[in-house]
mmCIF file of C-alpha atoms in Angstrom:
data_model
loop_
_atom_site.group_PDB
_atom_site.id
_atom_site.type_symbol
_atom_site.label_atom_id
_atom_site.label_comp_id
_atom_site.label_asym_id
_atom_site.label_seq_id
_atom_site.Cartn_x
_atom_site.Cartn_y
_atom_site.Cartn_z
ATOM 1 C CA UNK A 1441 -99.634 -0.021 -5.752
ATOM 2 C CA UNK A 1442 -97.175 0.152 -4.558
ATOM 3 C CA UNK A 1443 -97.722 2.515 -2.471
ATOM 4 C CA UNK A 1444 -100.733 0.703 -1.300
ATOM 5 C CA UNK A 1445 -98.586 -2.188 -0.316
ATOM 6 C CA UNK A 1446 -95.591 -0.541 2.235
ATOM 7 C CA UNK A 1447 -98.845 1.395 3.958
ATOM 8 C CA UNK A 1448 -100.885 -1.566 4.779
ATOM 9 C CA UNK A 1449 -97.815 -3.241 5.593
ATOM 10 C CA UNK A 1450 -96.377 -0.634 7.874
ATOM 11 C CA UNK A 1451 -100.025 -0.220 9.442
ATOM 12 C CA UNK A 1452 -99.923 -3.478 10.189
ATOM 13 C CA UNK A 1453 -96.517 -4.002 11.459
ATOM 14 C CA UNK A 1454 -97.455 -0.760 13.804
ATOM 15 C CA UNK A 1455 -100.729 -2.697 15.110
ATOM 16 C CA UNK A 1456 -98.067 -5.799 15.697
ATOM 17 C CA UNK A 1457 -95.132 -4.419 17.736
ATOM 18 C CA UNK A 1458 -97.477 -2.267 19.851
ATOM 19 C CA UNK A 1459 -99.418 -5.721 20.561
ATOM 20 C CA UNK A 1460 -95.987 -8.070 20.743
ATOM 21 C CA UNK A 1461 -94.268 -5.342 22.331
ATOM 22 C CA UNK A 1462 -96.466 -2.453 24.405
ATOM 23 C CA UNK A 1463 -93.046 -2.338 26.550
ATOM 24 C CA UNK A 1464 -90.452 -2.145 23.770
ATOM 25 C CA UNK A 1465 -93.297 1.051 21.692
ATOM 26 C CA UNK A 1466 -94.167 3.333 25.377
ATOM 27 C CA UNK A 1467 -90.163 3.268 25.240
ATOM 28 C CA UNK A 1468 -90.000 4.653 21.230
ATOM 29 C CA UNK A 1469 -92.797 6.893 21.126
ATOM 30 C CA UNK A 1470 -92.038 8.459 25.098
ATOM 31 C CA UNK A 1471 -87.799 8.162 23.372
ATOM 32 C CA UNK A 1472 -89.560 10.827 19.940
ATOM 33 C CA UNK A 1473 -91.541 12.781 21.697
ATOM 34 C CA UNK A 1474 -89.659 13.920 24.032
ATOM 35 C CA UNK A 1475 -86.874 15.013 20.791
ATOM 36 C CA UNK A 1476 -89.938 16.438 19.220
ATOM 37 C CA UNK A 1477 -90.160 18.159 22.634
ATOM 38 C CA UNK A 1478 -86.823 19.032 23.235
ATOM 39 C CA UNK A 1479 -87.138 20.205 19.287
ATOM 40 C CA UNK A 1480 -89.741 23.194 20.288
ATOM 41 C CA UNK A 1481 -88.656 24.377 23.232
ATOM 42 C CA UNK A 1482 -84.747 25.129 21.133
ATOM 43 C CA UNK A 1483 -86.542 26.874 18.099
ATOM 44 C CA UNK A 1484 -88.556 28.464 21.052
ATOM 45 C CA UNK A 1485 -85.731 30.247 22.468
ATOM 46 C CA UNK A 1486 -84.042 30.250 19.511
ATOM 47 C CA UNK A 1487 -86.632 33.153 18.557
ATOM 48 C CA UNK A 1488 -86.904 34.605 21.738
ATOM 49 C CA UNK A 1489 -83.479 34.748 21.924
ATOM 50 C CA UNK A 1490 -84.072 36.532 18.444
ATOM 51 C CA UNK A 1491 -87.343 38.835 18.984
ATOM 52 C CA UNK A 1492 -86.132 40.466 22.109
#
């Protein structure tokens, strides 16, 4: 039951955040996406160095 409440609460917060602060939400998504891209590039470079 608490898991369900937290899930719906998180979803409601996400919708509220995107609706009332779209610029901030876009900046957060861009930052997280850039970090994930850097992480993937690092793993790719590591494995290409190991196997070459």
